[in-house]
Coordinates of C-alpha atoms and ligand atoms in Angstrom, one line a residue:
M1 CA 0.0 0.0 0.0
K2 CA 1.3 3.5 -0.9
V3 CA 2.2 5.6 2.1
E4 CA 0.2 8.5 0.5
M5 CA -3.0 6.5 0.9
K6 CA -2.5 6.2 4.6
N7 CA -1.7 9.9 4.8
V8 CA -4.9 10.7 3.1
L9 CA -6.9 8.5 5.5
D10 CA -5.2 10.2 8.5
K11 CA -6.0 13.6 7.2
I12 CA -9.6 12.6 6.7
K13 CA -9.8 11.3 10.2
A14 CA -8.5 14.6 11.5
Y15 CA -11.3 16.7 10.1
N16 CA -15.0 17.0 10.8
T17 CA -15.8 18.8 7.6
I18 CA -14.6 17.6 4.2
I19 CA -15.4 19.2 0.8
L20 CA -14.7 17.5 -2.4
F21 CA -13.9 19.2 -5.7
R22 CA -13.3 18.1 -9.3
H23 CA -12.2 19.6 -12.6
F24 CA -14.4 21.8 -14.7
R25 CA -16.3 20.3 -17.7
P26 CA -16.5 17.1 -15.6
D27 CA -16.3 13.7 -17.2
G28 CA -17.3 10.3 -15.8
D29 CA -14.2 10.0 -13.8
A30 CA -14.4 13.4 -12.3
V31 CA -18.1 12.9 -11.3
G32 CA -17.7 9.3 -10.4
S33 CA -14.6 9.7 -8.2
T34 CA -16.0 12.7 -6.3
K35 CA -19.5 11.2 -5.8
G36 CA -18.0 7.8 -5.0
F37 CA -15.5 9.2 -2.5
A38 CA -18.2 11.3 -0.9
E39 CA -20.5 8.4 -0.5
L40 CA -17.7 6.2 0.8
L41 CA -16.8 8.8 3.4
R42 CA -20.4 9.4 4.4
A43 CA -21.1 5.7 4.9
S44 CA -17.9 5.1 6.8
F45 CA -17.8 8.3 9.0
P46 CA -21.5 9.3 9.5
E47 CA -20.4 11.8 12.2
K48 CA -18.5 13.9 9.6
K49 CA -20.0 16.4 7.3
V50 CA -19.0 15.6 3.7
Y51 CA -19.9 18.0 0.8
L52 CA -19.5 18.2 -3.0
Q53 CA -19.1 21.7 -4.2
N54 CA -18.7 22.3 -8.0
A55 CA -19.4 25.2 -10.3
D56 CA -20.4 23.3 -13.4
F57 CA -22.0 19.9 -14.2
S58 CA -22.5 17.3 -16.9
D59 CA -25.9 16.7 -18.5
Y60 CA -24.6 13.4 -19.8
L61 CA -23.9 12.2 -16.2
A62 CA -27.0 13.6 -14.6
F63 CA -28.3 10.1 -14.1
L64 CA -25.8 9.8 -11.3
G65 CA -27.7 12.5 -9.4
G66 CA -27.8 16.3 -9.0
E67 CA -25.5 18.9 -7.6
E68 CA -25.4 20.2 -4.1
Q69 CA -26.4 23.7 -3.0
P70 CA -23.5 26.2 -2.5
L71 CA -22.2 26.4 1.0
P72 CA -21.4 29.6 2.9
D73 CA -17.7 30.7 3.3
E74 CA -17.6 29.7 7.0
V75 CA -18.1 26.0 6.2
Y76 CA -15.0 26.1 3.9
A77 CA -12.9 27.8 6.5
G78 CA -12.5 24.8 8.8
A79 CA -12.7 22.2 6.1
L80 CA -10.4 19.7 4.5
G81 CA -10.6 20.1 0.7
I82 CA -10.0 17.1 -1.4
V83 CA -9.6 17.6 -5.1
L84 CA -10.0 14.5 -7.3
D85 CA -9.1 13.9 -11.0
T86 CA -7.6 17.4 -11.5
A87 CA -4.0 17.8 -12.6
T88 CA -3.6 21.5 -12.0
E89 CA -5.2 24.1 -9.7
D90 CA -6.5 26.2 -12.6
R91 CA -8.7 23.3 -13.7
I92 CA -10.6 23.1 -10.4
S93 CA -14.2 23.8 -11.1
N94 CA -15.1 25.7 -8.0
K95 CA -12.6 28.5 -7.3
R96 CA -13.7 28.8 -3.7
Y97 CA -11.5 25.8 -2.9
T98 CA -8.9 28.3 -1.7
L99 CA -11.1 29.0 1.4
C100 CA -10.4 25.5 2.7
K101 CA -8.1 25.1 5.6
E102 CA -6.0 22.4 3.8
L103 CA -6.1 20.8 0.4
I104 CA -5.3 17.3 -0.8
K105 CA -4.9 16.2 -4.4
I106 CA -5.9 12.7 -5.5
D107 CA -5.3 12.2 -9.2
H108 CA -4.0 9.9 -12.0
H109 CA -3.0 12.6 -14.6
I110 CA 0.6 13.3 -15.5
P111 CA 1.5 16.0 -12.9
V112 CA 2.4 19.3 -14.6
K113 CA 2.2 21.5 -11.5
Q114 CA 1.5 20.2 -8.0
Y115 CA -0.8 21.8 -5.4
G116 CA -2.1 21.0 -1.9
V117 CA -0.4 19.9 1.4
L118 CA -0.6 16.3 0.3
Q119 CA -0.6 14.7 -3.1
W120 CA -1.5 11.1 -3.9
V121 CA -0.9 10.8 -7.6
E122 CA -0.6 7.5 -9.5
E123 CA -0.4 8.3 -13.2
E124 CA -0.3 4.6 -14.2
R125 CA -3.8 4.1 -12.9
S126 CA -6.5 3.9 -15.6
S127 CA -8.8 6.3 -13.6
T128 CA -9.1 8.3 -10.4
C129 CA -12.0 6.1 -9.7
E130 CA -9.7 3.1 -9.8
M131 CA -7.7 4.9 -7.0
V132 CA -10.8 5.4 -5.0
A133 CA -11.6 1.7 -5.4
A134 CA -8.1 0.8 -4.3
F135 CA -8.5 3.2 -1.3
Y136 CA -11.5 1.2 -0.2
Q137 CA -9.7 -2.1 -0.8
A138 CA -6.7 -1.0 1.3
F139 CA -8.8 0.1 4.3
K140 CA -11.9 -2.1 3.9
D141 CA -11.9 -3.0 7.6
E142 CA -12.5 0.6 8.4
L143 CA -14.6 1.7 5.5
V144 CA -18.1 1.0 4.2
L145 CA -18.8 0.6 0.4
T146 CA -22.5 1.0 -0.5
K147 CA -24.0 0.0 -3.8
E148 CA -24.4 3.7 -4.7
A149 CA -20.6 4.3 -4.1
A150 CA -19.7 1.2 -6.1
T151 CA -22.0 2.5 -9.0
Y152 CA -20.4 5.9 -9.1
I153 CA -16.9 4.5 -8.9
Y154 CA -17.6 1.8 -11.5
T155 CA -19.0 4.5 -13.9
G156 CA -15.8 6.5 -13.8
M157 CA -13.7 3.4 -14.3
V158 CA -15.7 2.4 -17.4
T159 CA -15.7 5.8 -19.0
D160 CA -12.1 6.7 -18.4
S161 CA -10.8 3.4 -19.6
G162 CA -12.9 3.3 -22.8
R163 CA -14.8 0.4 -21.4
F164 CA -11.6 -1.3 -20.1
R165 CA -9.8 -1.0 -23.5
F166 CA -7.1 1.5 -22.9
R167 CA -3.5 0.5 -22.3
D168 CA -3.4 1.6 -18.7
V169 CA -6.0 -1.0 -17.8
S170 CA -4.2 -3.6 -15.6
G171 CA -5.1 -6.8 -13.9
E172 CA -5.6 -4.7 -10.7
T173 CA -8.1 -2.6 -12.6
M174 CA -10.1 -5.6 -13.4
R175 CA -9.9 -7.0 -9.9
L176 CA -11.1 -3.7 -8.5
A177 CA -13.9 -3.6 -11.0
G178 CA -14.9 -7.1 -10.0
M179 CA -15.0 -6.1 -6.4
L180 CA -17.4 -3.2 -7.3
L181 CA -19.6 -5.6 -9.3
D182 CA -19.8 -7.8 -6.3
S183 CA -21.2 -4.8 -4.4
G184 CA -24.3 -4.8 -6.6
V185 CA -23.6 -2.4 -9.5
D186 CA -26.6 -2.6 -12.0
L187 CA -24.7 -2.9 -15.3
D188 CA -27.7 -2.7 -17.5
T189 CA -28.7 0.7 -16.1
V190 CA -25.2 2.1 -16.1
Y191 CA -24.4 1.1 -19.7
A192 CA -27.8 2.2 -21.0
N193 CA -27.4 5.6 -19.4
L194 CA -23.8 6.0 -20.7
Y195 CA -24.1 4.7 -24.2
M196 CA -27.7 5.2 -25.6
K197 CA -27.8 8.1 -28.0
E198 CA -30.4 10.5 -29.4
F199 CA -31.5 10.1 -33.0
D200 CA -30.0 13.5 -33.8
T201 CA -26.7 12.4 -32.4
F202 CA -26.5 9.6 -34.9
K203 CA -27.2 12.1 -37.7
F204 CA -24.4 14.3 -36.4
E205 CA -22.0 11.4 -36.3
A206 CA -22.9 10.6 -39.9
Y207 CA -22.0 14.2 -40.7
V208 CA -18.7 14.0 -38.8
H209 CA -17.8 10.8 -40.7
K210 CA -18.4 12.7 -44.0
K211 CA -16.5 15.8 -42.9
M212 CA -13.5 14.3 -41.2
K213 CA -10.1 14.7 -42.8
I214 CA -6.8 12.9 -42.7
T215 CA -3.2 14.3 -43.0
K216 CA -0.5 12.7 -45.2
N217 CA 0.9 10.7 -42.3
G218 CA -2.5 9.7 -40.8
V219 CA -3.7 12.3 -38.3
A220 CA -7.5 12.3 -38.5
Y221 CA -9.4 15.4 -37.5
V222 CA -12.7 17.1 -37.6
V223 CA -13.7 20.7 -36.9
V224 CA -17.1 21.4 -35.2
T225 CA -18.1 25.0 -35.7
K226 CA -20.7 27.0 -33.8
A227 CA -23.0 26.8 -36.8
M228 CA -22.7 23.0 -36.8
K229 CA -23.7 22.8 -33.1
K230 CA -26.7 25.0 -33.9
K231 CA -27.7 22.9 -36.9
F232 CA -27.7 19.6 -35.0
K233 CA -29.0 21.2 -31.8
L234 CA -25.9 20.1 -29.8
S235 CA -24.6 21.1 -26.5
N236 CA -20.8 21.6 -26.2
E237 CA -20.7 18.3 -24.4
Q238 CA -22.6 16.4 -27.2
A239 CA -20.5 18.1 -29.9
S240 CA -17.2 17.2 -28.3
A241 CA -18.1 13.5 -28.0
C242 CA -17.4 13.2 -31.8
V243 CA -13.8 12.6 -31.1
S244 CA -14.6 9.0 -30.6
C245 CA -15.9 8.7 -34.2
M246 CA -12.3 8.6 -35.3
D247 CA -10.9 6.2 -32.7
S248 CA -10.6 3.1 -34.9
I249 CA -9.2 4.2 -38.3
K250 CA -6.4 1.9 -39.3
N251 CA -3.0 3.7 -39.6
S252 CA -4.4 6.8 -38.0
L253 CA -2.7 6.7 -34.7
V254 CA -3.5 10.3 -33.7
W255 CA -6.8 12.0 -34.0
A256 CA -8.4 15.2 -32.8
A257 CA -11.7 17.0 -32.6
F258 CA -11.6 20.8 -32.7
I259 CA -14.8 22.3 -31.2
Q260 CA -15.4 26.0 -31.5
N261 CA -16.3 27.5 -28.1
D262 CA -18.9 30.3 -27.8
D263 CA -16.1 32.8 -27.2
G264 CA -14.4 31.9 -30.5
S265 CA -11.5 29.9 -28.9
I266 CA -11.2 26.2 -30.0
R267 CA -11.3 23.3 -27.6
V268 CA -9.0 20.5 -28.7
R269 CA -9.7 16.9 -27.8
L270 CA -6.6 14.9 -28.7
R271 CA -6.4 11.1 -28.7
S272 CA -3.9 8.5 -29.9
R273 CA -2.9 4.9 -29.7
F274 CA 0.8 3.8 -29.4
V275 CA 2.0 7.4 -29.8
T276 CA 2.4 9.7 -26.8
V277 CA 0.7 13.0 -27.3
N278 CA 0.7 14.8 -24.0
E279 CA 3.8 17.0 -24.8
L280 CA 2.0 18.1 -28.0
A281 CA -1.0 19.1 -25.9
E282 CA 1.2 20.9 -23.4
K283 CA 2.6 23.0 -26.2
Y284 CA -1.0 24.2 -26.9
N285 CA -2.2 25.2 -23.4
G286 CA -3.2 21.7 -22.5
G287 CA -2.2 18.4 -21.0
G288 CA -3.7 15.1 -19.8
H289 CA -2.5 11.5 -20.3
A290 CA -0.1 9.9 -22.7
C291 CA -2.9 9.0 -25.2
A292 CA -5.8 11.3 -24.2
C293 CA -5.3 15.0 -23.8
G294 CA -7.1 18.3 -24.0
A295 CA -5.8 21.6 -25.2
T296 CA -7.0 25.0 -26.4
V297 CA -6.1 27.0 -29.5
Y298 CA -7.2 30.6 -30.3
S299 CA -7.2 30.8 -34.1
K300 CA -7.4 28.7 -37.2
K301 CA -3.7 29.3 -37.8
Q302 CA -2.9 27.8 -34.4
M303 CA -5.2 24.9 -35.1
H304 CA -3.4 24.1 -38.4
A305 CA 0.0 24.5 -36.6
L306 CA -1.2 21.8 -34.1
I307 CA -2.3 19.5 -36.9
Q308 CA 1.0 20.0 -38.6
D309 CA 2.9 19.2 -35.4
A310 CA 0.7 16.1 -34.9
D311 CA 1.5 15.0 -38.4
T312 CA 5.2 15.4 -37.9
L313 CA 5.0 13.6 -34.6
L314 CA 3.2 10.7 -36.2
K315 CA 5.6 10.6 -39.2
N316 CA 8.5 10.3 -36.8
Y317 CA 6.8 7.6 -34.8
K318 CA 6.0 5.5 -37.8
E319 CA 9.6 5.8 -39.1
N320 CA 11.1 4.7 -35.8
N321 CA 8.6 2.1 -34.6
T322 CA 7.1 -1.2 -35.8
G323 CA 4.0 -3.1 -34.8
W324 CA 1.5 -0.3 -34.8
L325 CA -1.9 -0.4 -36.5
Ligands
AMP1 P1 -10.8 15.7 -22.8 O1 -10.5 15.7 -24.2 O2 -11.3 17.1 -22.3 O3 -11.7 14.6 -22.3 O4 -9.4 15.5 -22.0 C1 -8.7 14.3 -22.0 C2 -7.9 14.2 -20.7 O5 -7.0 15.3 -20.6 C3 -8.8 14.3 -19.5 O6 -8.3 13.4 -18.5 C4 -8.7 15.7 -19.0 O7 -8.8 15.8 -17.6 C5 -7.3 16.1 -19.5 N1 -7.2 17.5 -19.9 C6 -8.0 18.1 -20.8 N2 -7.7 19.4 -21.0 C7 -6.6 19.6 -20.2 C8 -5.7 20.7 -19.9 N3 -5.9 21.9 -20.5 N4 -4.7 20.5 -19.1 C9 -4.5 19.4 -18.5 N5 -5.2 18.3 -18.7 C10 -6.2 18.4 -19.5

């Protein structure tokens, strides 16, 4: 067991009030890990006050339950803040986290800039939810895992690992997922909520398949403009999901979706297999994991520069490696 895990538990025991935070534009892992950890702590330490405080939410994950009412500043003042699934401070959704007495970071992203009095970071984990499951496993004599907590945690593990497909999935991932299933997760309901799509979304995906382009060396990409979002009645969240339309094109080891934000900036969702792309994302105001990153560009010129850099990266990769598909 990692010493950081024990340090996290000791800190939790030392506080009566705990507030959990996640990154903005939350995904399944951000929502699942915070809700799962909150439920784990509530069931295990009923005498403590445990809150979730976030400034934005995800429609897609609304089936896991709603958000909590904002708390007054006084509650933050004596609280332990725990930030899950968030690599850097500037990505924390609720900026009032600074009011907490102390802050802990629990995360599986490549650490770019650390924060908090205590960090438990395991970048080889497939999700932060996997870390929460491991936390329960390590201290199961002292903790209580409810069916609700198992469902939140399982949801984050499924979504962040691409349904247990990505390379950071390990035997340990599967053993922990098995433990959660044994706690009563209703797979039918979780998968139906996660993967059923609206009719309009299928139409949009057909459009994306038609519009996507590929560079000389195999970088697939698509641009989603504000006009396209309007035409297909898409939220930013629905529009950005199109990155997965390009995830299984042979020889295209790097792919990206460029989604125009309302303020004109362009959100980049960058994905890859075999090739490491996080340094490319970091060059364009982003970061993330070796094969799944986010970034932001502010003009078409910058977007094309990123595509060109991705193409060069892929060219070099293909020239120097074998066995890729
Ligand atoms: P996304 O395409 O937004 O789903 O991001 C893929 C992964 O990269 C997620 O784990 C995000 O948390 C992370 N990520 C996205 N944008 C950034 C960023 N600007 N800086 C650091 N990590 C990011």
